[in-house]
CSV table of C-alpha atoms and ligand atoms in Angstrom, one decimal:
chain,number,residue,atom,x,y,z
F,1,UNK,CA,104.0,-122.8,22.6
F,2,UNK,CA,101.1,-122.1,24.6
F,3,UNK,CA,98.9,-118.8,24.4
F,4,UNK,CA,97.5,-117.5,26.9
F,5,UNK,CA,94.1,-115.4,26.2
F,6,UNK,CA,94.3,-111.9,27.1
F,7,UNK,CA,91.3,-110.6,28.4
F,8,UNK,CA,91.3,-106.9,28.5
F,9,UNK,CA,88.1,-104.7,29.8
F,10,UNK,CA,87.7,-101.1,30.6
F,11,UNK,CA,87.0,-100.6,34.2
F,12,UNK,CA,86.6,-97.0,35.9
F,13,UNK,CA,87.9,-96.7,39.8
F,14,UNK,CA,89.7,-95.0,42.6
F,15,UNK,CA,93.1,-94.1,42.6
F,16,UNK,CA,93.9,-95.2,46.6
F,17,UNK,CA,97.4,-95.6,46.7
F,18,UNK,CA,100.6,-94.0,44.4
F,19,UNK,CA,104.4,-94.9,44.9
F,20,UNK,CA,105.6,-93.1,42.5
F,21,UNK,CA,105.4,-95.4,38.8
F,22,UNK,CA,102.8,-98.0,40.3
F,23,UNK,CA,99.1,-96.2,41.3
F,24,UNK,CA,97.0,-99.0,43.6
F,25,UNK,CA,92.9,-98.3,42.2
F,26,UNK,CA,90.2,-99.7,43.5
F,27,UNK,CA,87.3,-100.6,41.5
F,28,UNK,CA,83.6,-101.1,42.8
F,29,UNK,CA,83.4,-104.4,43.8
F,30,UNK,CA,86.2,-103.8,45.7
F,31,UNK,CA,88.8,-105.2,43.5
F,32,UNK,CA,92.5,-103.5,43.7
F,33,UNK,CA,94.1,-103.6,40.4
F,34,UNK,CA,98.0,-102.3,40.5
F,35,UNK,CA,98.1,-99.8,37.6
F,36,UNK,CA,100.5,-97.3,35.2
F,37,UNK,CA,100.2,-94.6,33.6
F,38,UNK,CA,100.2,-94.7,29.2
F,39,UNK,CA,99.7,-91.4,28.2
F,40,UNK,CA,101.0,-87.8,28.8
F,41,UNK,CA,98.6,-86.2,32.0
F,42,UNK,CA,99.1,-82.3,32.8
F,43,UNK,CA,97.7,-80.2,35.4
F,44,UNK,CA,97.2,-76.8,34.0
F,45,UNK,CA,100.8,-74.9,33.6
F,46,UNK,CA,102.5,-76.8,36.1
F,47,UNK,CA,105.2,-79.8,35.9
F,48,UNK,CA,104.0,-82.7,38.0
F,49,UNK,CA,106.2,-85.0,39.2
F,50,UNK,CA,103.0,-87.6,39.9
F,51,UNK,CA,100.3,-86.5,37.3
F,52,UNK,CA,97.8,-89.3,39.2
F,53,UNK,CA,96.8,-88.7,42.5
F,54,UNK,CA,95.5,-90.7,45.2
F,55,UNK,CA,91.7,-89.3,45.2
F,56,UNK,CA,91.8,-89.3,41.6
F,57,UNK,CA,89.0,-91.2,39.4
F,58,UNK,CA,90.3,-92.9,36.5
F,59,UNK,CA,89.7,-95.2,33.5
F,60,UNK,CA,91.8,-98.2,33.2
F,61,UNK,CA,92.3,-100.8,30.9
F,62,UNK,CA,92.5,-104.3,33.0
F,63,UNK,CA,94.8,-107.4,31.7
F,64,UNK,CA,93.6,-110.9,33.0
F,65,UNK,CA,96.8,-112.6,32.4
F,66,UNK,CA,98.8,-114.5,34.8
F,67,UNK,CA,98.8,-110.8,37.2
F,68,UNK,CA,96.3,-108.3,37.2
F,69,UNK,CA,97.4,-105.2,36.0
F,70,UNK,CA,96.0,-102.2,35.0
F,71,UNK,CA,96.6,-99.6,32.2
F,72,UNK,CA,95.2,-95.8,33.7
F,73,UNK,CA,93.9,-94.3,30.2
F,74,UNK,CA,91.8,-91.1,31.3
F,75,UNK,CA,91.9,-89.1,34.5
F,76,UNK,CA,88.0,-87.8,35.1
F,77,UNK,CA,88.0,-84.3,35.9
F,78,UNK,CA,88.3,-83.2,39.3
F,79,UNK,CA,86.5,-81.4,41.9
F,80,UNK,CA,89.2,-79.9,43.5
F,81,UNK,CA,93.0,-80.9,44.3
F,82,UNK,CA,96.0,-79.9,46.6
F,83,UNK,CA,99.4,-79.3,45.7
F,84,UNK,CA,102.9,-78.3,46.9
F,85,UNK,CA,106.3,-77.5,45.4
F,86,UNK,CA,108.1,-80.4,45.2
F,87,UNK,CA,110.6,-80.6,48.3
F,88,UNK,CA,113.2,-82.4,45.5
F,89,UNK,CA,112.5,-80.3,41.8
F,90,UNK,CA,111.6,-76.4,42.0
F,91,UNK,CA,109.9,-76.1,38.8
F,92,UNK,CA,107.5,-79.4,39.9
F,93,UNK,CA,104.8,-79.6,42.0
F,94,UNK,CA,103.8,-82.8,43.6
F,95,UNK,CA,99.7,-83.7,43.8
F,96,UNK,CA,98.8,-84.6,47.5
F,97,UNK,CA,95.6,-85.6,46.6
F,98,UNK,CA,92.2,-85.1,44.9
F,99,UNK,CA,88.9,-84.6,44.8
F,100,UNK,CA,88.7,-83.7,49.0
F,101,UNK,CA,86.1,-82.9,51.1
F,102,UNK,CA,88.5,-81.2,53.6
F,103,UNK,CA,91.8,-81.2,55.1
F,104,UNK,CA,92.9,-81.8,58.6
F,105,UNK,CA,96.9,-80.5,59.3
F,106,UNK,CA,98.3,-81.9,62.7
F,107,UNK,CA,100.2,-79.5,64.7
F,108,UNK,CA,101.6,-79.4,68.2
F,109,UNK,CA,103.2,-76.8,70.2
F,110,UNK,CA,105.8,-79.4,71.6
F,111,UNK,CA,107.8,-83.0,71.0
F,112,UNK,CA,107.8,-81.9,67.8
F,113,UNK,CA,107.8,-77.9,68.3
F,114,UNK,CA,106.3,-76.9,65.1
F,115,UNK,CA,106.5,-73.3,63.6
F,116,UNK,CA,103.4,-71.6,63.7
F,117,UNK,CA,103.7,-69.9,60.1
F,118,UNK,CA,103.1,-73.6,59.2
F,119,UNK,CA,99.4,-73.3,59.5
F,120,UNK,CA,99.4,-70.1,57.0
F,121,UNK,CA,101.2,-71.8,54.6
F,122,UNK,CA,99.6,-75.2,54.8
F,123,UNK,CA,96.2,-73.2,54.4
F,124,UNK,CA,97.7,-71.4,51.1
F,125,UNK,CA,97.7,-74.8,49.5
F,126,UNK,CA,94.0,-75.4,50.4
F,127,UNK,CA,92.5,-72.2,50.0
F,128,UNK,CA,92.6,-72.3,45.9
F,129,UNK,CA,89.7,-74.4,45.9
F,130,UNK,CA,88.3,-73.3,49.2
F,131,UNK,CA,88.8,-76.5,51.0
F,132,UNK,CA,87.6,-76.9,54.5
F,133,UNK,CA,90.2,-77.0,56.5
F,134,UNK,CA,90.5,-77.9,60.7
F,135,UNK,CA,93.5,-77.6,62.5
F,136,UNK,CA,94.3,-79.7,64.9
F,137,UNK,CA,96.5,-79.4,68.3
F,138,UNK,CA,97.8,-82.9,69.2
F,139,UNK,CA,99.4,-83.4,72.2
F,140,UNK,CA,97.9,-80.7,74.6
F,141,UNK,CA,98.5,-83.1,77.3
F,142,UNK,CA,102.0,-81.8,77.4
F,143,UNK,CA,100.6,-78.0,77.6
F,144,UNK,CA,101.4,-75.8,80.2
F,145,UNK,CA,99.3,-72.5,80.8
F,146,UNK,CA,101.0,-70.2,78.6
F,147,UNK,CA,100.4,-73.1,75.9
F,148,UNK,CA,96.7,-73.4,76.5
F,149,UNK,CA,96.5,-69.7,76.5
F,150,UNK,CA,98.2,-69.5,73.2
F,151,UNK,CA,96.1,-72.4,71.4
F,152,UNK,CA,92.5,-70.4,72.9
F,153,UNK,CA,94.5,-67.1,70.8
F,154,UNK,CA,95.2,-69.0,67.7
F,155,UNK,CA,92.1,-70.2,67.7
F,156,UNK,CA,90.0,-67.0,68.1
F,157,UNK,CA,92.5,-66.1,64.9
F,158,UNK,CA,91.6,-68.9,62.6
F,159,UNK,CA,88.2,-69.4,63.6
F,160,UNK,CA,87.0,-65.5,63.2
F,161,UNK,CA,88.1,-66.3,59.4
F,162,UNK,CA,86.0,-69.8,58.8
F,163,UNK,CA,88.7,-72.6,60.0
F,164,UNK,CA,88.0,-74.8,62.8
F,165,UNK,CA,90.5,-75.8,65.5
F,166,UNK,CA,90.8,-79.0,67.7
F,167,UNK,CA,92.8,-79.7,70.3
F,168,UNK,CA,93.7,-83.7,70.9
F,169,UNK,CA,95.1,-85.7,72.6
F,170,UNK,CA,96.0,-89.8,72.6
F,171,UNK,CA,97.1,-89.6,76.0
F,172,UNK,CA,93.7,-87.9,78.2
F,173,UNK,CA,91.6,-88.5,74.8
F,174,UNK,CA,90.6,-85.0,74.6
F,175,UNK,CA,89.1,-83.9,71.4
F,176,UNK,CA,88.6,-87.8,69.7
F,177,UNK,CA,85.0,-87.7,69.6
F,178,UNK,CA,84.9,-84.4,67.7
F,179,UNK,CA,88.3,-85.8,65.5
F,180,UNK,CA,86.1,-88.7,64.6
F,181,UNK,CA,82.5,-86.8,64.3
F,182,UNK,CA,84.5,-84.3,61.8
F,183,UNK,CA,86.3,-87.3,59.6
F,184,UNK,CA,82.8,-88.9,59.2
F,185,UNK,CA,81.1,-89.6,55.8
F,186,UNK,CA,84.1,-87.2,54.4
F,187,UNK,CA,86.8,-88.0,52.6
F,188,UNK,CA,89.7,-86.0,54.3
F,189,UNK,CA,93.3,-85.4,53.3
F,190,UNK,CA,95.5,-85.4,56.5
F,191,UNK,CA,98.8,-83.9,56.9
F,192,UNK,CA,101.7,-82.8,59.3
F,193,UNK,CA,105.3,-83.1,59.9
F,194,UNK,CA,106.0,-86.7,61.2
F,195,UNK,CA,106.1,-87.3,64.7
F,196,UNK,CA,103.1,-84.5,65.5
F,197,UNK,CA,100.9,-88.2,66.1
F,198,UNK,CA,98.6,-88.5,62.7
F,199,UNK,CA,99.2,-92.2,63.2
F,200,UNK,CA,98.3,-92.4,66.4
F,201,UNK,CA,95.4,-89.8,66.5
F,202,UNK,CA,94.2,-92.0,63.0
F,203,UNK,CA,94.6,-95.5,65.2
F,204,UNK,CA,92.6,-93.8,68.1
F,205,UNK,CA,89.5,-92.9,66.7
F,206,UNK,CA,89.7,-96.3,63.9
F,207,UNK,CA,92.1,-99.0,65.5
F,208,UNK,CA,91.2,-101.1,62.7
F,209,UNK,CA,93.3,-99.2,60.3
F,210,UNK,CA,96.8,-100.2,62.6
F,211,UNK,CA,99.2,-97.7,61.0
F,212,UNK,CA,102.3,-98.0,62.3
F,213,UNK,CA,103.5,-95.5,64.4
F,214,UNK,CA,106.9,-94.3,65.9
F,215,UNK,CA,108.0,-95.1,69.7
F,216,UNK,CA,109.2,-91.4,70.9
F,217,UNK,CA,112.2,-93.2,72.2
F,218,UNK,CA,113.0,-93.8,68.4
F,219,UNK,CA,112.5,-89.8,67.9
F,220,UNK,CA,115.2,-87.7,66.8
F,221,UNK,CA,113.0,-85.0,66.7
F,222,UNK,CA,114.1,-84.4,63.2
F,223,UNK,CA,110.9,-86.0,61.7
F,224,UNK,CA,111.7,-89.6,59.5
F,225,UNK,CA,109.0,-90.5,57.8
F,226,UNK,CA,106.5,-93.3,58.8
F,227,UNK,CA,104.1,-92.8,55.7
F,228,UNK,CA,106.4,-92.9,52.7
F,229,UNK,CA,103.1,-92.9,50.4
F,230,UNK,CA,100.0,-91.1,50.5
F,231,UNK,CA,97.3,-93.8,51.1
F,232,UNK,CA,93.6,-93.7,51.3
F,233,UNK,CA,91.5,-95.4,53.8
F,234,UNK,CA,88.1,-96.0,54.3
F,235,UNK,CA,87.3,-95.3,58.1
F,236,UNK,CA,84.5,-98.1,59.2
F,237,UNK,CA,82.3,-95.4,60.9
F,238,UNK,CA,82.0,-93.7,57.3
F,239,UNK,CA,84.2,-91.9,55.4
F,240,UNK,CA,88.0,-92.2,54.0
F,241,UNK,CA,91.3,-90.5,54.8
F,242,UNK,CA,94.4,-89.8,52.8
F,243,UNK,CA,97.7,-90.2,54.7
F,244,UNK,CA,99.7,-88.2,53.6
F,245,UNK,CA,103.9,-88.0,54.1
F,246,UNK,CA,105.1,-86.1,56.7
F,247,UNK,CA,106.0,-82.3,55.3
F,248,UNK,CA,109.3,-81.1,56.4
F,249,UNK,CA,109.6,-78.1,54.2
F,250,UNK,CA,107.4,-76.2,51.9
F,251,UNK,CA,108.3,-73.8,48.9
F,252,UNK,CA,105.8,-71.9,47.0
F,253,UNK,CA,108.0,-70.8,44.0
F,254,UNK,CA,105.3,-72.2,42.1
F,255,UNK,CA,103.1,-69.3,42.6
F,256,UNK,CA,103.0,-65.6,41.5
F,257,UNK,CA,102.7,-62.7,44.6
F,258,UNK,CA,99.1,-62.1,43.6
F,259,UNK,CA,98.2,-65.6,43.9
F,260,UNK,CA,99.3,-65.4,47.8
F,261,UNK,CA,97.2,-62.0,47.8
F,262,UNK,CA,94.4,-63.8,46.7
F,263,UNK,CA,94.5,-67.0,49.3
F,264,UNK,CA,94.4,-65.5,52.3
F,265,UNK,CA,90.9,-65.0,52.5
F,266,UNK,CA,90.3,-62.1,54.6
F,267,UNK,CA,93.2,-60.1,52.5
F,268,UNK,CA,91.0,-60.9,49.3
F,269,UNK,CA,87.7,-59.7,50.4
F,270,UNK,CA,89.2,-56.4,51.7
F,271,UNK,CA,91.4,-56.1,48.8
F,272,UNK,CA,88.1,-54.6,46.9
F,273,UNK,CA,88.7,-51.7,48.8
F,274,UNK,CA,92.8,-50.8,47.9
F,275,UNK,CA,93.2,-47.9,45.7
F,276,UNK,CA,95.5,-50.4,43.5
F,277,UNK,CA,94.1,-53.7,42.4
F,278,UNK,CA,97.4,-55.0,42.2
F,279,UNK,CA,98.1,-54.1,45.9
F,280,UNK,CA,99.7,-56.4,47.9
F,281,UNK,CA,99.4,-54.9,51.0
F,282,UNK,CA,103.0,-53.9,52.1
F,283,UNK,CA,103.8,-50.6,50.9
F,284,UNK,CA,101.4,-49.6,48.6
F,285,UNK,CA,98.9,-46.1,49.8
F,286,UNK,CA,95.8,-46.2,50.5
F,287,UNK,CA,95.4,-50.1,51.3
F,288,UNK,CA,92.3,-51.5,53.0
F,289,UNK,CA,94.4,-54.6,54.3
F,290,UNK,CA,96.8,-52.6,56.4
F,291,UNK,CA,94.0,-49.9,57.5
F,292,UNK,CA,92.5,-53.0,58.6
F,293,UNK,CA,95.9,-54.7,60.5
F,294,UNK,CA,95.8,-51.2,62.4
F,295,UNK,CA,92.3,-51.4,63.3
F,296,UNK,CA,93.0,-55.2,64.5
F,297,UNK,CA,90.7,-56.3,62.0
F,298,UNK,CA,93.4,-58.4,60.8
F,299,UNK,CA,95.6,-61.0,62.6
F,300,UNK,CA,99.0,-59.7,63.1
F,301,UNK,CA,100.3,-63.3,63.0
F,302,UNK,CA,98.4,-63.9,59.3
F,303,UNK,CA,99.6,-60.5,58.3
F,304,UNK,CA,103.7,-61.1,59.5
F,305,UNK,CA,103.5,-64.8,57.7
F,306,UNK,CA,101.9,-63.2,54.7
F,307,UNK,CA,105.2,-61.2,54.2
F,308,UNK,CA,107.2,-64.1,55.3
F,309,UNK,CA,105.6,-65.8,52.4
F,310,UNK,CA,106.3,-63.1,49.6
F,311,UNK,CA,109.9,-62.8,51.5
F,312,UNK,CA,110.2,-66.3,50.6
F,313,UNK,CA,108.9,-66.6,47.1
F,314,UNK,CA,111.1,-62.8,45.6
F,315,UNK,CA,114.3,-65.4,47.4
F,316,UNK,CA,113.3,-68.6,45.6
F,317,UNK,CA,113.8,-70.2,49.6
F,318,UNK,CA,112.0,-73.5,50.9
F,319,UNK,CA,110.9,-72.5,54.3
F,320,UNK,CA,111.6,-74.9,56.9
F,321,UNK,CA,108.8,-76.4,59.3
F,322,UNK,CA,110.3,-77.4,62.8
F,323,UNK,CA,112.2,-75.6,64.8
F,324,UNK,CA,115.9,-75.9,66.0
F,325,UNK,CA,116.9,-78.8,63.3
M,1,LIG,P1,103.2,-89.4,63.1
M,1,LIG,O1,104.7,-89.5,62.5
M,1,LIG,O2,102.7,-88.0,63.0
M,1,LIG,O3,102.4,-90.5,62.5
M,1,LIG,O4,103.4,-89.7,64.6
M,1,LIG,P2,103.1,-91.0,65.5
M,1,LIG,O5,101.7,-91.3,65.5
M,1,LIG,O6,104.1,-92.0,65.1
M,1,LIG,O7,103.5,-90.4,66.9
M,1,LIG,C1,104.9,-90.0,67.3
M,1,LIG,C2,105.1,-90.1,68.8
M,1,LIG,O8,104.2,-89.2,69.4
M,1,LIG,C3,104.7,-91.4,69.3
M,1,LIG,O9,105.7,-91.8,70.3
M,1,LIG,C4,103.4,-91.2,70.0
M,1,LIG,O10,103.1,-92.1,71.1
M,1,LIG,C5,103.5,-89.8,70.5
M,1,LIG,N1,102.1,-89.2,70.6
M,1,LIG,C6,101.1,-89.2,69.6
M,1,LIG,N2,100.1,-88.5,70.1
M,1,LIG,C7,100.4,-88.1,71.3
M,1,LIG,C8,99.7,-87.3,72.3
M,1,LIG,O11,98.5,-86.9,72.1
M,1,LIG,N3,100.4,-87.0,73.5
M,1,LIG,C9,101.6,-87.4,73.7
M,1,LIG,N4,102.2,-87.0,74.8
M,1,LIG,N5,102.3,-88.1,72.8
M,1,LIG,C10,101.7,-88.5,71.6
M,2,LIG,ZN1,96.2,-53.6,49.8
């Protein structure tokens, strides 16, 4: 019988790639070792049903034998991190990623028609850690007037309270330049529903990449999934990206009322003011957030999704993201 040496060293590197038991990390000198976990990881009081993200930093013990593989040991803290309910287990959440720079969430107004509320509750899963956030309109060249007038009024919304809006497209190439300008030297996490074009917006601005993409033809409109695995890639301009699966649903069981109360931004800062530091702004007397709806000082829309939001949590729903499924 012949025995092989086993060469074991420690190596630290970045977690790139998850599917679920296997985590892809790359190390340094650019090496991708296929990894699993040993080890019992938790994140705070939360059930994770991946407790390694792709962002994530890690220690790993690496085999030379006839494969590669690597044993993830220690998770190094992180700067920051973004989670949602898990569409599949209510008392889980699922880790989108780590250690971000910003986000980017992929919207259009048509082929797929996407809710609106969608950007208030993607933003409650990035405003815990104040992540930087820009939305982005794809498709405007499908928009009509009332479209364009509706994209300058959300964006007069979102940017009075610190977010930036784009609007793109792959067709006339509006907004690519700035798309690009804002992903460089950042590492971004990018979302949507699938079919919005985050493939193709990605391939526009870094055709090197080559993610594959759905012919409309092939549509349903019911948004399959192209990216089954959130993925990080380094852009050659600067910079990386995590592709992240398309989100069909989100649920935010997970969180108490207050913890809505205290992620929508402009709600927080005027909260100082409510006669009742528990308020949550529906009913209670005396509260600065609704003097301040009255007064317009507050977005109607962020107000009316706000509710929807506590609506959905005190009825344990998952809210759905695209209209007419
Ligand atoms: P993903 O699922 O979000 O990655 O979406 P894909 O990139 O696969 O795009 C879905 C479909 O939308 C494809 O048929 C694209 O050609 C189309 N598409 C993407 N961006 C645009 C756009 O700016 N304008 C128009 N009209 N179609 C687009
Ligand atoms: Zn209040």
């Amino acid at each position: 019988m012949k025995l092989k040496p086993l060469v074991i060293n420690m190596e630290t590197g970045t977690v790139i790639k998850s599917t679920g038991s296997w985590y892809n990390v790359k190390l340094d000198s650019g090496e991708i070792i296929p990894s699993r976990i040993k080890g019992k990881f938790r994140l705070d009081d939360f059930k994770v049903t991946n407790p390694v993200a792709v962002g994530d930093i890690v220690d790993l013990d690496i085999e030379k034998d006839e494969d590669t593989v690597g044993t993830i040991k220690n998770i190094h803290p992180r700067v920051n991190y973004v989670v949602r309910q898990s569409p599949r287990k209510k008392h889980f959440v699922h880790l989108m990623a780590t250690n971000i720079d910003q986000a980017v969430v992929i919207i259009t107004l048509k082929e797929p028609t996407i809710k609106i509320g969608f950007i208030d509750r993607f933003l409650l899963m990035t405003e815990p850690y104040s992540i930087p956030v820009t939305i982005v309109f794809n498709k405007v060249d499908l928009h009509e007037k009332e479209d364009e007038d509706f994209v300058e009024y959300i964006k007069a919304v979102y940017s009075s309270i610190g977010y930036s809006v784009l609007e793109t497209s792959i067709v006339s190439e509006e907004g690519l330049d700035e798309l690009k300008e804002t992903l460089k030297d950042k590492t971004t996490l990018i979302s949507g529903q699938s079919g919005v074009g985050k493939s193709s917006l990605v391939n526009a601005i870094a055709p090197e990449l080559d993610l594959k993409t759905q012919d409309i033809s092939e549509y349903s409109g019911k948004g399959q999934h192209t990216t089954t695995f959130a993925e990080m890639f380094e852009l050659s301009f600067g910079g990386r990206i995590i592709d992240t699966p398309g989100i069909k649903t989100l649920g935010f069981n997970h969180l108490e009322l207050m913890d809505v109360a205290h992620n929508f931004r402009e709600f927080f800062i005027l909260s100082e003011d409510c006669k009742f530091n528990n308020c949550l702004h529906r009913n209670e007397p005396k509260c600065a957030v609704k003097e301040a709806l009255e007064n317009g000082e507050i977005s109607a829309i962020r107000y009316e999704n706000y509710l929807s939001i506590l609506q959905d949590i005190e009825d344990q729903n998952y809210w759905e993201i695209q209209k007419d499924i």
